[in-house]
Coordinates of C-alpha atoms in Angstrom, one line a residue:
M14 CA 35.0 -10.9 -3.4
F15 CA 37.5 -13.5 -4.8
T16 CA 40.8 -13.1 -6.6
R17 CA 41.1 -13.8 -10.3
D18 CA 43.3 -16.9 -9.5
T19 CA 40.6 -18.3 -7.2
L20 CA 37.9 -17.9 -9.8
E21 CA 40.1 -19.5 -12.5
K22 CA 40.9 -22.4 -10.2
D23 CA 37.2 -22.7 -9.4
R24 CA 36.4 -23.0 -13.1
E25 CA 39.1 -25.6 -13.6
L26 CA 37.6 -27.6 -10.7
Q27 CA 34.1 -27.3 -12.2
E28 CA 35.3 -28.7 -15.6
R29 CA 36.9 -31.7 -13.8
W30 CA 33.6 -32.2 -11.9
K31 CA 31.6 -32.2 -15.1
E32 CA 33.9 -34.9 -16.5
K33 CA 33.3 -37.1 -13.4
Y34 CA 29.6 -36.4 -13.6
Q35 CA 29.4 -37.5 -17.2
K36 CA 31.5 -40.6 -16.5
L37 CA 29.3 -41.7 -13.6
Y38 CA 25.8 -40.5 -14.6
K39 CA 26.1 -40.0 -18.4
D40 CA 22.9 -38.3 -19.6
M41 CA 21.0 -38.2 -16.3
K42 CA 19.9 -34.6 -15.6
F43 CA 19.8 -33.2 -12.1
K44 CA 16.7 -31.2 -11.6
A45 CA 15.7 -29.5 -8.3
A46 CA 14.3 -26.3 -7.1
T47 CA 13.6 -24.5 -3.8
A48 CA 10.1 -24.5 -2.4
S49 CA 9.5 -21.1 -4.1
G50 CA 10.6 -22.5 -7.4
I51 CA 14.1 -21.2 -7.7
P52 CA 16.1 -23.8 -9.8
V53 CA 19.2 -25.0 -7.9
K54 CA 22.4 -26.7 -8.9
P55 CA 23.8 -29.7 -7.1
F56 CA 26.6 -27.6 -5.6
Y57 CA 27.8 -24.0 -5.5
T58 CA 31.3 -22.4 -5.8
P59 CA 33.0 -19.0 -5.6
S60 CA 31.9 -18.3 -9.2
D61 CA 28.3 -18.3 -8.1
I62 CA 28.8 -15.4 -5.7
E63 CA 31.5 -13.4 -7.5
H64 CA 28.8 -10.7 -8.1
I65 CA 28.3 -10.2 -4.4
T66 CA 30.6 -7.7 -2.8
F67 CA 31.9 -8.2 0.7
G68 CA 29.9 -5.1 1.8
E69 CA 26.7 -7.0 1.0
I70 CA 27.6 -9.6 3.6
G71 CA 29.7 -7.6 6.1
A72 CA 29.6 -8.2 9.8
P73 CA 26.7 -8.7 12.2
G74 CA 25.3 -5.3 13.3
E75 CA 26.5 -3.5 10.1
Y76 CA 24.5 -2.1 7.2
P77 CA 22.7 -3.7 5.3
Y78 CA 22.3 -6.1 8.3
T79 CA 22.4 -9.3 6.2
R80 CA 24.0 -11.0 9.2
G81 CA 21.7 -9.6 11.9
I82 CA 20.9 -6.3 13.5
Y83 CA 23.2 -6.6 16.5
P84 CA 27.0 -7.0 16.8
L85 CA 26.4 -10.1 18.9
Q86 CA 23.4 -12.3 18.3
Y87 CA 22.8 -14.7 21.1
Q88 CA 26.1 -14.8 22.9
F89 CA 25.1 -12.6 25.8
Q90 CA 21.3 -12.4 25.2
P91 CA 19.3 -15.3 23.9
W92 CA 16.2 -14.8 21.7
V93 CA 12.9 -14.2 23.3
N94 CA 10.8 -17.3 24.0
Q95 CA 7.7 -15.6 22.5
M96 CA 5.2 -18.5 22.7
S97 CA 1.7 -17.6 21.5
L98 CA -0.6 -18.4 24.4
G99 CA -4.1 -17.5 25.2
Y100 CA -7.5 -19.3 25.2
G101 CA -10.8 -19.1 27.0
L102 CA -11.3 -16.7 29.8
P103 CA -8.6 -14.4 31.2
E104 CA -7.9 -16.5 34.3
Q105 CA -7.4 -19.6 32.1
T106 CA -4.9 -17.8 29.9
R107 CA -3.2 -16.6 33.1
E108 CA -2.8 -20.2 34.2
R109 CA -1.0 -20.9 30.9
M110 CA 1.2 -17.8 31.3
E111 CA 2.3 -19.0 34.8
M112 CA 2.8 -22.6 33.6
L113 CA 5.2 -21.5 30.8
K114 CA 6.9 -19.0 33.0
D115 CA 7.6 -21.8 35.5
A116 CA 8.9 -23.9 32.6
G117 CA 11.6 -21.2 31.9
M118 CA 10.0 -19.0 29.2
K119 CA 12.0 -15.8 29.1
G120 CA 12.1 -12.4 27.4
Y121 CA 15.2 -10.2 26.9
F122 CA 17.5 -10.0 29.9
G123 CA 15.3 -12.4 31.9
A124 CA 12.3 -10.2 31.9
Q125 CA 8.9 -11.7 31.3
S126 CA 7.3 -11.4 27.9
Y127 CA 3.8 -12.6 27.0
N128 CA 2.5 -13.0 23.5
L129 CA -1.2 -12.8 23.9
P130 CA -3.5 -13.6 20.9
H131 CA -7.1 -12.5 21.6
D132 CA -10.0 -14.7 20.7
L133 CA -11.9 -14.5 17.4
V134 CA -14.6 -12.4 19.2
S135 CA -12.3 -9.7 20.5
K136 CA -10.4 -9.6 17.2
A137 CA -13.6 -8.9 15.4
G138 CA -14.4 -6.1 17.8
L139 CA -17.4 -7.8 19.4
D140 CA -18.5 -8.3 23.0
P141 CA -19.3 -11.9 24.0
D142 CA -23.0 -11.3 24.2
S143 CA -23.1 -10.3 20.5
P144 CA -25.1 -12.7 18.3
E145 CA -22.2 -12.9 16.0
A146 CA -20.0 -14.2 18.8
R147 CA -21.9 -17.4 19.4
G148 CA -19.6 -20.4 19.5
L149 CA -16.4 -18.3 19.2
V150 CA -15.8 -17.0 22.7
G151 CA -12.3 -18.1 23.9
R152 CA -11.5 -19.7 20.5
G153 CA -8.0 -19.0 19.2
G154 CA -7.1 -16.7 22.1
V155 CA -8.2 -15.0 25.3
N156 CA -11.6 -13.2 25.5
I157 CA -11.2 -9.6 26.7
S158 CA -14.2 -7.2 26.5
T159 CA -13.8 -5.1 29.7
I160 CA -11.2 -3.6 31.9
D161 CA -12.3 -6.1 34.6
D162 CA -11.1 -8.8 32.2
L163 CA -7.6 -7.2 32.1
E164 CA -7.5 -7.3 35.9
R165 CA -8.3 -11.0 35.8
L166 CA -5.5 -11.5 33.3
F167 CA -2.7 -9.2 34.7
H168 CA -3.4 -8.8 38.4
D169 CA -0.1 -8.5 40.4
I170 CA 2.0 -8.5 37.2
P171 CA 4.5 -5.6 37.3
L172 CA 3.4 -4.0 34.0
N173 CA 6.4 -1.6 33.9
K174 CA 8.8 -4.7 33.8
T175 CA 6.8 -7.0 31.5
Q176 CA 6.6 -7.0 27.8
I177 CA 3.0 -7.5 26.5
V178 CA 2.3 -8.4 22.9
Q179 CA -1.3 -7.5 22.1
N180 CA -2.5 -9.6 19.1
I181 CA -6.0 -8.2 18.8
G182 CA -6.6 -7.9 15.1
S183 CA -8.7 -5.0 14.0
A184 CA -9.3 -3.8 17.6
T185 CA -5.7 -2.5 17.9
M186 CA -6.6 1.0 19.1
V187 CA -9.3 -0.1 21.5
G188 CA -7.2 -2.9 22.9
L189 CA -4.3 -0.6 23.8
A190 CA -6.6 2.2 25.1
M191 CA -8.1 -0.3 27.6
F192 CA -4.7 -1.5 28.6
I193 CA -3.5 2.1 29.2
V194 CA -6.5 2.8 31.4
Y195 CA -6.1 -0.4 33.3
A196 CA -2.4 0.2 33.8
E197 CA -3.0 3.8 34.9
R198 CA -5.5 2.6 37.5
R199 CA -2.8 0.4 38.9
G200 CA -0.4 3.3 39.0
F201 CA 1.7 2.7 35.9
S202 CA 2.1 5.5 33.4
R203 CA 1.7 5.0 29.7
E204 CA 5.3 6.0 29.2
E205 CA 6.4 3.1 31.3
L206 CA 4.5 0.4 29.4
G207 CA 6.6 -1.8 27.1
G208 CA 5.2 -4.1 24.4
N209 CA 3.8 -4.4 21.0
S210 CA 0.6 -3.9 19.2
M211 CA 0.3 -5.8 15.9
N212 CA -1.7 -3.1 14.2
W213 CA -2.8 -5.7 11.7
L214 CA -5.4 -3.7 9.9
Y215 CA -3.8 -4.6 6.6
K216 CA -4.5 -8.3 7.1
A217 CA -7.4 -8.6 4.7
P218 CA -5.4 -8.5 1.5
F219 CA -3.9 -11.9 2.4
V220 CA -6.5 -13.8 4.2
D221 CA -10.3 -13.9 4.3
Y222 CA -11.2 -11.5 7.0
A223 CA -13.8 -8.9 7.6
M224 CA -12.0 -5.6 8.1
F225 CA -12.0 -1.9 7.7
P226 CA -11.9 -0.8 4.0
P227 CA -8.3 -0.3 2.8
K228 CA -8.3 3.5 3.0
S229 CA -9.9 3.5 6.4
A230 CA -7.5 0.9 7.6
F231 CA -4.5 3.1 6.7
K232 CA -6.0 6.0 8.5
L233 CA -6.5 4.0 11.7
M234 CA -3.0 2.4 11.5
V235 CA -1.4 5.8 11.1
E236 CA -3.5 7.5 13.8
F237 CA -2.3 4.7 16.2
I238 CA 1.3 5.2 15.2
K239 CA 1.1 9.0 15.7
F240 CA -0.3 8.6 19.2
C241 CA 2.3 6.1 20.3
R242 CA 5.1 8.1 18.8
S243 CA 4.2 11.0 21.1
N244 CA 3.0 9.2 24.2
M245 CA 4.5 5.7 24.5
P246 CA 8.2 5.6 23.9
R247 CA 8.6 1.9 24.9
W248 CA 5.6 0.7 22.8
N249 CA 6.3 -0.9 19.4
T250 CA 3.5 0.2 17.2
T251 CA 3.3 -2.0 14.1
N252 CA 4.1 -5.6 13.2
I253 CA 4.6 -6.3 9.5
C254 CA 3.5 -9.9 9.2
G255 CA 4.8 -12.1 6.4
Y256 CA 3.5 -15.1 8.4
F257 CA 0.0 -14.5 6.9
V258 CA 1.4 -14.7 3.5
E259 CA 3.1 -18.1 3.9
E260 CA 0.2 -19.6 5.9
A261 CA -2.1 -18.5 3.1
G262 CA -0.1 -20.5 0.6
G263 CA 2.6 -18.0 -0.4
N264 CA 6.2 -18.9 -1.0
A265 CA 9.4 -17.3 0.4
I266 CA 9.7 -14.7 -2.3
Q267 CA 6.1 -13.6 -1.9
E268 CA 6.4 -13.5 1.8
A269 CA 9.5 -11.2 1.5
A270 CA 8.0 -9.0 -1.2
F271 CA 4.5 -8.6 0.2
S272 CA 5.9 -7.8 3.7
I273 CA 8.2 -5.2 2.5
A274 CA 5.5 -3.7 0.2
T275 CA 3.2 -3.5 3.3
G276 CA 5.9 -1.6 5.2
I277 CA 6.4 0.7 2.3
A278 CA 2.7 1.5 2.0
I279 CA 2.3 2.2 5.7
T280 CA 5.5 4.4 5.7
E281 CA 4.2 6.4 2.7
E282 CA 0.9 7.0 4.4
C283 CA 2.6 8.1 7.6
I284 CA 4.7 10.6 5.6
R285 CA 1.5 11.9 4.0
A286 CA 0.2 12.5 7.5
G287 CA 3.2 14.6 8.3
L288 CA 5.6 12.2 10.0
H289 CA 9.3 11.7 9.2
P290 CA 10.2 8.0 8.8
D291 CA 12.9 8.2 11.5
E292 CA 10.1 9.1 13.9
F293 CA 8.2 5.9 13.6
L294 CA 10.1 3.2 11.7
P295 CA 12.3 2.2 14.8
R296 CA 9.1 1.0 16.4
F297 CA 8.2 -1.3 13.6
G298 CA 8.7 -5.0 14.0
F299 CA 8.2 -8.0 11.8
Q300 CA 6.8 -11.5 12.0
F301 CA 7.8 -14.2 9.6
A302 CA 7.2 -17.9 9.1
Q303 CA 10.0 -20.5 9.2
G304 CA 8.8 -23.3 6.8
N305 CA 10.1 -26.6 5.5
D306 CA 12.7 -25.5 2.9
F307 CA 15.4 -25.2 5.5
L308 CA 18.1 -23.2 3.7
E309 CA 15.7 -21.1 1.6
E310 CA 13.8 -20.0 4.7
I311 CA 17.1 -18.9 6.3
A312 CA 18.2 -17.1 3.1
K313 CA 14.7 -15.4 3.0
I314 CA 15.3 -13.8 6.4
R315 CA 18.8 -12.6 5.4
A316 CA 17.4 -11.2 2.2
I317 CA 14.6 -9.4 3.9
R318 CA 17.0 -7.6 6.3
K319 CA 19.0 -6.4 3.2
I320 CA 15.9 -5.2 1.3
W321 CA 14.4 -3.3 4.2
A322 CA 17.7 -1.6 5.1
K323 CA 18.3 -0.5 1.5
T324 CA 14.7 0.6 0.9
N325 CA 14.5 2.8 4.0
R326 CA 17.9 4.4 3.3
E327 CA 17.6 4.9 -0.4
R328 CA 13.8 5.4 -0.8
F329 CA 12.9 7.2 2.4
G330 CA 16.2 8.8 3.4
C331 CA 16.3 7.3 6.8
N332 CA 19.3 8.2 9.0
D333 CA 18.5 6.4 12.3
P334 CA 20.0 2.9 12.1
K335 CA 17.0 1.5 13.9
S336 CA 14.9 2.6 11.0
L337 CA 16.9 0.3 8.8
Q338 CA 16.8 -2.8 11.0
V339 CA 14.4 -5.7 10.9
R340 CA 13.6 -6.6 14.5
M341 CA 11.6 -9.8 14.1
H342 CA 9.7 -12.6 15.6
I343 CA 9.6 -16.0 13.8
H344 CA 6.6 -18.2 14.2
T345 CA 7.4 -21.7 13.1
S346 CA 5.2 -22.8 10.3
G347 CA 1.7 -23.8 11.5
C348 CA 0.5 -24.8 8.0
S349 CA 3.4 -27.3 7.7
L350 CA 2.1 -29.3 10.6
M351 CA -0.1 -32.3 9.7
A352 CA -2.9 -34.1 11.5
Q353 CA -1.7 -37.4 10.2
Q354 CA 1.0 -38.9 12.5
P355 CA 1.0 -35.8 14.6
L356 CA 4.2 -36.8 16.6
V357 CA 6.2 -36.2 13.3
N358 CA 5.4 -32.5 13.9
V359 CA 7.9 -32.6 16.8
V360 CA 10.6 -33.1 14.2
R361 CA 9.2 -30.5 11.8
A362 CA 8.9 -27.9 14.5
A363 CA 12.5 -28.6 15.7
F364 CA 13.9 -28.0 12.2
H365 CA 11.8 -24.8 11.9
T366 CA 13.2 -23.6 15.3
L367 CA 16.8 -24.4 14.3
G368 CA 16.3 -22.5 11.0
A369 CA 14.9 -19.5 12.8
I370 CA 18.0 -19.4 15.1
L371 CA 20.4 -19.8 12.2
A372 CA 18.6 -17.0 10.5
G373 CA 19.2 -14.7 13.5
T374 CA 15.7 -14.0 14.6
N375 CA 15.0 -12.0 17.8
A376 CA 12.0 -14.0 19.1
I377 CA 10.5 -17.3 18.4
H378 CA 7.2 -19.1 18.8
T379 CA 7.7 -22.9 18.3
S380 CA 4.5 -24.6 17.2
A381 CA 3.3 -27.5 19.3
Y382 CA 3.0 -30.8 17.7
D383 CA -0.8 -31.0 18.2
E384 CA -1.6 -27.6 16.6
A385 CA -3.0 -29.3 13.5
L386 CA -5.7 -30.7 15.8
G387 CA -6.4 -27.8 18.1
L388 CA -4.9 -25.5 20.7
P389 CA -1.8 -27.0 22.4
T390 CA -2.2 -29.1 25.5
E391 CA 0.0 -28.1 28.4
E392 CA 2.3 -31.0 27.6
A393 CA 2.6 -30.1 24.0
A394 CA 3.2 -26.4 24.8
T395 CA 5.9 -27.3 27.3
L396 CA 7.6 -29.6 24.7
A397 CA 7.6 -26.7 22.2
L398 CA 9.3 -24.5 24.7
R399 CA 11.8 -27.3 25.5
T400 CA 12.7 -27.5 21.8
Q401 CA 14.0 -23.9 21.9
Q402 CA 15.8 -24.6 25.2
V403 CA 17.6 -27.6 23.8
V404 CA 18.9 -25.6 20.9
L405 CA 20.0 -22.8 23.2
H406 CA 21.8 -24.9 25.8
E407 CA 22.9 -28.1 24.1
T408 CA 23.9 -27.5 20.6
S409 CA 26.5 -24.6 20.9
I410 CA 25.0 -23.1 17.7
P411 CA 24.2 -19.8 19.5
N412 CA 27.9 -19.2 20.2
V413 CA 28.4 -17.8 16.7
S414 CA 26.4 -15.2 14.9
D415 CA 25.1 -16.0 11.4
P416 CA 27.3 -19.2 11.1
L417 CA 26.1 -19.9 7.6
A418 CA 27.6 -16.6 6.2
G419 CA 30.0 -17.2 3.4
S420 CA 28.4 -20.5 2.3
Y421 CA 28.4 -20.3 -1.5
Y422 CA 24.8 -21.6 -1.6
V423 CA 23.4 -19.5 1.2
E424 CA 24.9 -16.3 -0.1
W425 CA 23.8 -17.1 -3.7
L426 CA 20.3 -17.9 -2.5
T427 CA 20.1 -14.8 -0.3
S428 CA 21.1 -12.7 -3.3
K429 CA 18.6 -14.5 -5.6
I430 CA 15.7 -14.1 -3.2
E431 CA 16.6 -10.4 -2.9
E432 CA 16.6 -10.0 -6.6
E433 CA 13.3 -11.9 -7.1
A434 CA 11.5 -10.1 -4.2
N435 CA 12.6 -6.7 -5.5
K436 CA 11.0 -7.5 -8.9
L437 CA 7.8 -8.3 -7.1
I438 CA 8.0 -5.2 -5.0
E439 CA 8.4 -3.1 -8.2
K440 CA 5.3 -4.8 -9.7
I441 CA 3.3 -3.9 -6.5
D442 CA 4.5 -0.3 -6.9
Q443 CA 3.2 -0.3 -10.4
I444 CA -0.2 -1.8 -9.4
G445 CA -0.5 0.3 -6.2
Y446 CA -0.8 -1.4 -2.8
I447 CA -4.4 -0.4 -2.2
N448 CA -5.4 -1.2 -5.7
A449 CA -3.8 -4.7 -5.3
W450 CA -5.8 -5.1 -2.1
E451 CA -9.1 -3.9 -3.6
T452 CA -8.8 -5.9 -6.8
G453 CA -7.8 -9.1 -5.0
W454 CA -4.5 -9.3 -6.7
F455 CA -2.7 -10.4 -3.6
K456 CA -5.1 -13.2 -2.9
D457 CA -5.0 -14.3 -6.6
E458 CA -1.2 -14.6 -6.4
L459 CA -1.4 -16.6 -3.1
A460 CA -4.1 -18.8 -4.5
K461 CA -1.8 -19.7 -7.5
S462 CA 1.0 -20.5 -5.2
A463 CA -1.2 -22.6 -2.9
Y464 CA -2.7 -24.5 -5.9
K465 CA 0.8 -25.3 -7.1
W466 CA 1.8 -26.7 -3.7
R467 CA -1.4 -28.8 -3.6
E468 CA -0.8 -30.1 -7.2
E469 CA 2.8 -31.0 -6.4
M470 CA 1.7 -32.9 -3.3
D471 CA -1.1 -34.7 -5.1
N472 CA 1.1 -35.9 -8.0
G473 CA 3.9 -36.9 -5.6
E474 CA 6.5 -34.3 -6.7
R475 CA 6.4 -32.9 -3.1
I476 CA 6.7 -35.5 -0.4
V477 CA 4.9 -34.9 2.9
V478 CA 5.8 -37.7 5.4
G479 CA 2.7 -39.5 6.7
V480 CA 0.4 -37.8 4.2
N481 CA 1.4 -38.8 0.7
K482 CA 4.3 -41.2 1.6
Y483 CA 5.1 -43.5 4.5
V484 CA 1.4 -43.5 5.2
S485 CA 0.3 -45.7 8.2
D486 CA -3.0 -47.3 8.7
E487 CA -2.4 -47.2 12.4
E488 CA -4.2 -44.3 14.1
R489 CA -1.9 -42.8 16.7
K490 CA -4.1 -40.9 19.1
V491 CA -2.8 -37.8 21.0
P492 CA -4.7 -35.8 23.5
V493 CA -6.7 -33.0 22.0
F494 CA -7.1 -29.8 23.9
K495 CA -10.8 -28.8 24.3
I496 CA -12.3 -25.6 25.7
D497 CA -15.1 -25.9 28.2
P498 CA -18.2 -24.6 26.3
K499 CA -19.5 -23.1 29.6
I500 CA -16.9 -20.3 29.4
E501 CA -19.1 -18.5 26.8
E502 CA -21.9 -18.4 29.3
T503 CA -19.6 -16.9 31.9
A504 CA -18.2 -14.3 29.6
V505 CA -21.7 -13.2 28.6
E506 CA -22.8 -12.9 32.2
R507 CA -19.7 -10.9 33.1
V508 CA -20.1 -8.3 30.3
K509 CA -23.8 -7.8 31.1
K510 CA -23.1 -7.3 34.8
F511 CA -20.3 -4.9 33.9
R512 CA -22.7 -2.7 31.9
E513 CA -25.3 -2.8 34.7
Q514 CA -22.8 -1.6 37.4
R515 CA -21.3 1.3 35.5
N516 CA -22.5 4.9 35.1
N517 CA -24.3 4.4 31.7
A518 CA -24.9 8.1 31.2
R519 CA -21.2 8.8 31.5
T520 CA -20.4 5.9 29.1
K521 CA -22.9 7.1 26.6
A522 CA -21.5 10.6 26.6
A523 CA -18.0 9.4 26.1
L524 CA -19.0 7.2 23.2
E525 CA -20.7 10.2 21.5
R526 CA -17.5 12.1 21.9
L527 CA -15.6 9.2 20.3
R528 CA -18.1 9.2 17.4
D529 CA -17.4 12.9 16.8
A530 CA -13.6 12.4 17.0
A531 CA -13.8 9.5 14.6
R532 CA -15.8 11.5 12.0
R533 CA -13.3 14.4 12.2
V534 CA -10.4 12.1 11.5
D535 CA -12.2 10.4 8.7
E536 CA -13.4 13.6 7.0
N537 CA -10.2 15.7 7.6
W538 CA -7.6 13.1 6.7
P539 CA -4.6 13.3 6.7
Q540 CA -4.8 15.9 9.6
G541 CA -6.3 13.4 12.1
G542 CA -4.7 13.3 15.5
D543 CA -7.3 13.1 18.2
L544 CA -8.9 9.6 17.8
M545 CA -6.8 7.6 20.2
P546 CA -7.3 10.1 23.1
A547 CA -11.1 9.8 22.5
I548 CA -10.9 6.0 22.7
I549 CA -9.0 6.3 25.9
E550 CA -11.6 8.6 27.4
A551 CA -14.3 6.1 26.4
A552 CA -12.4 3.3 28.1
K553 CA -12.1 5.4 31.2
A554 CA -15.9 5.7 31.1
D555 CA -16.1 1.9 31.2
A556 CA -17.1 1.4 27.6
T557 CA -16.7 -2.2 26.4
L558 CA -14.4 -3.3 23.6
G559 CA -17.5 -4.1 21.4
E560 CA -19.0 -0.6 22.0
M561 CA -15.9 1.3 21.1
Q562 CA -15.0 -0.8 18.2
G563 CA -18.6 -0.6 17.0
I564 CA -18.3 3.1 16.7
L565 CA -15.1 2.8 14.6
K566 CA -16.9 0.3 12.3
E567 CA -19.9 2.6 12.0
V568 CA -17.7 5.6 11.0
F569 CA -14.9 4.0 9.0
G570 CA -16.9 1.1 7.4
W571 CA -16.6 -2.6 7.8
G572 CA -16.8 -5.7 5.7
Y573 CA -14.9 -7.8 3.2
A574 CA -12.6 -5.8 1.0
Y575 CA -13.9 -7.1 -2.3

């Protein structure tokens, strides 16, 4: 990328620099590394990136998309304010949706977009009156168990003009089936609906979570993708989540490698089920963390775009440019927030948000400063949104795409992360993704990384302000959001009343047909093909989320992976 003269001059400059260094610091050795352990030098020059061709960097919107997937990044269209919201009953979550909308939360081209995590009960595929749901209703997200709950959440919202993100864990198929039925009752066709299902049935390898066994999880993920490919052209089917990896203690290299390996594994299973990658990969999205090592986290995102593009072109023969592009949401790092001196988290979240924007993400959730203590208060959630708005409107940073491109250090680090992540992907290829899941290899690797982080913090090598340095005895209290415990009683009463008022014979017959369809898919894999329609028919017959998901658990298995 540089002329011979430039590189020769660079080496002369480095020799002079070394002489000055020796004169000033003598035998003192500079020692530093990124958060993932990549050793770094005190400065970088053209010689460090002479191995990188200009084509590896290129222009925004050009393969391998190092600089972003669009020719323009934020100049005409800002990123989506994709704040995670949801708690309690549907009407309480609706209040938070309205509050953030009034505060200026926007999706693409001014449309509304709502990122809706469901509560721990819904994600586990339970109804609120299940004994296993005690104490968990409305925690960590909104409780949805019936189509009546969807009406409480979405009444009068134009579903054909609104992007809905369904973050519902293992109940992906059931959640979308209920949403389709609800929307069709309001007059919206499934073809009109736009949004995203996370399809996070691969979550168990990285975090402790009861889930379908690995092989069953892949069957269900692929069945879901096949249905959406044929029936819902505006619905994004799968979110490859690296955020789990970093929140579980992983580093930037592991986040990049484990995410790409997950995408490869799902793609290979879809191909086995008869799909061509260009039929489904354009509807894949990604979610990543933006953590504390500011420049490494930016380089990580640039490297991920390159690896995904090259993998899908060279390994899977994709031709559609959208199959090569990483369309991503960044969630600022929740695990970096500290309960000690919680207002310091405002600063941390602002840096994470800035990093996400410099990395060229397409949507952002900025964590609220009180998330180390509980769900965000209204004041904290608004301040988190305002953080994004300040960067957008007051810094001028969004005027230029990928403004760090060409930085000797950022380009070197991007290339280095690409190299190290590819080594890890090759290792996962050798182990086998499902084998790595079943044997706990992923979790062992994350545990080692988390232990290293903890050890460095405990011995003072890693400074965390307010925790192991600049500690204050003064207790600064901030309001902590609390959920009314009575909501559980309300949710239980509602689901019982819903079952009493429906045609139970009709519901029971639909659930039997669902059981038969599930068995056919499980036994005849990879043919499959008719599971999602059977779930939709059960939803039309007013089956609850817990009843439908219960049948899938019965047929496909359920529990901890190892």
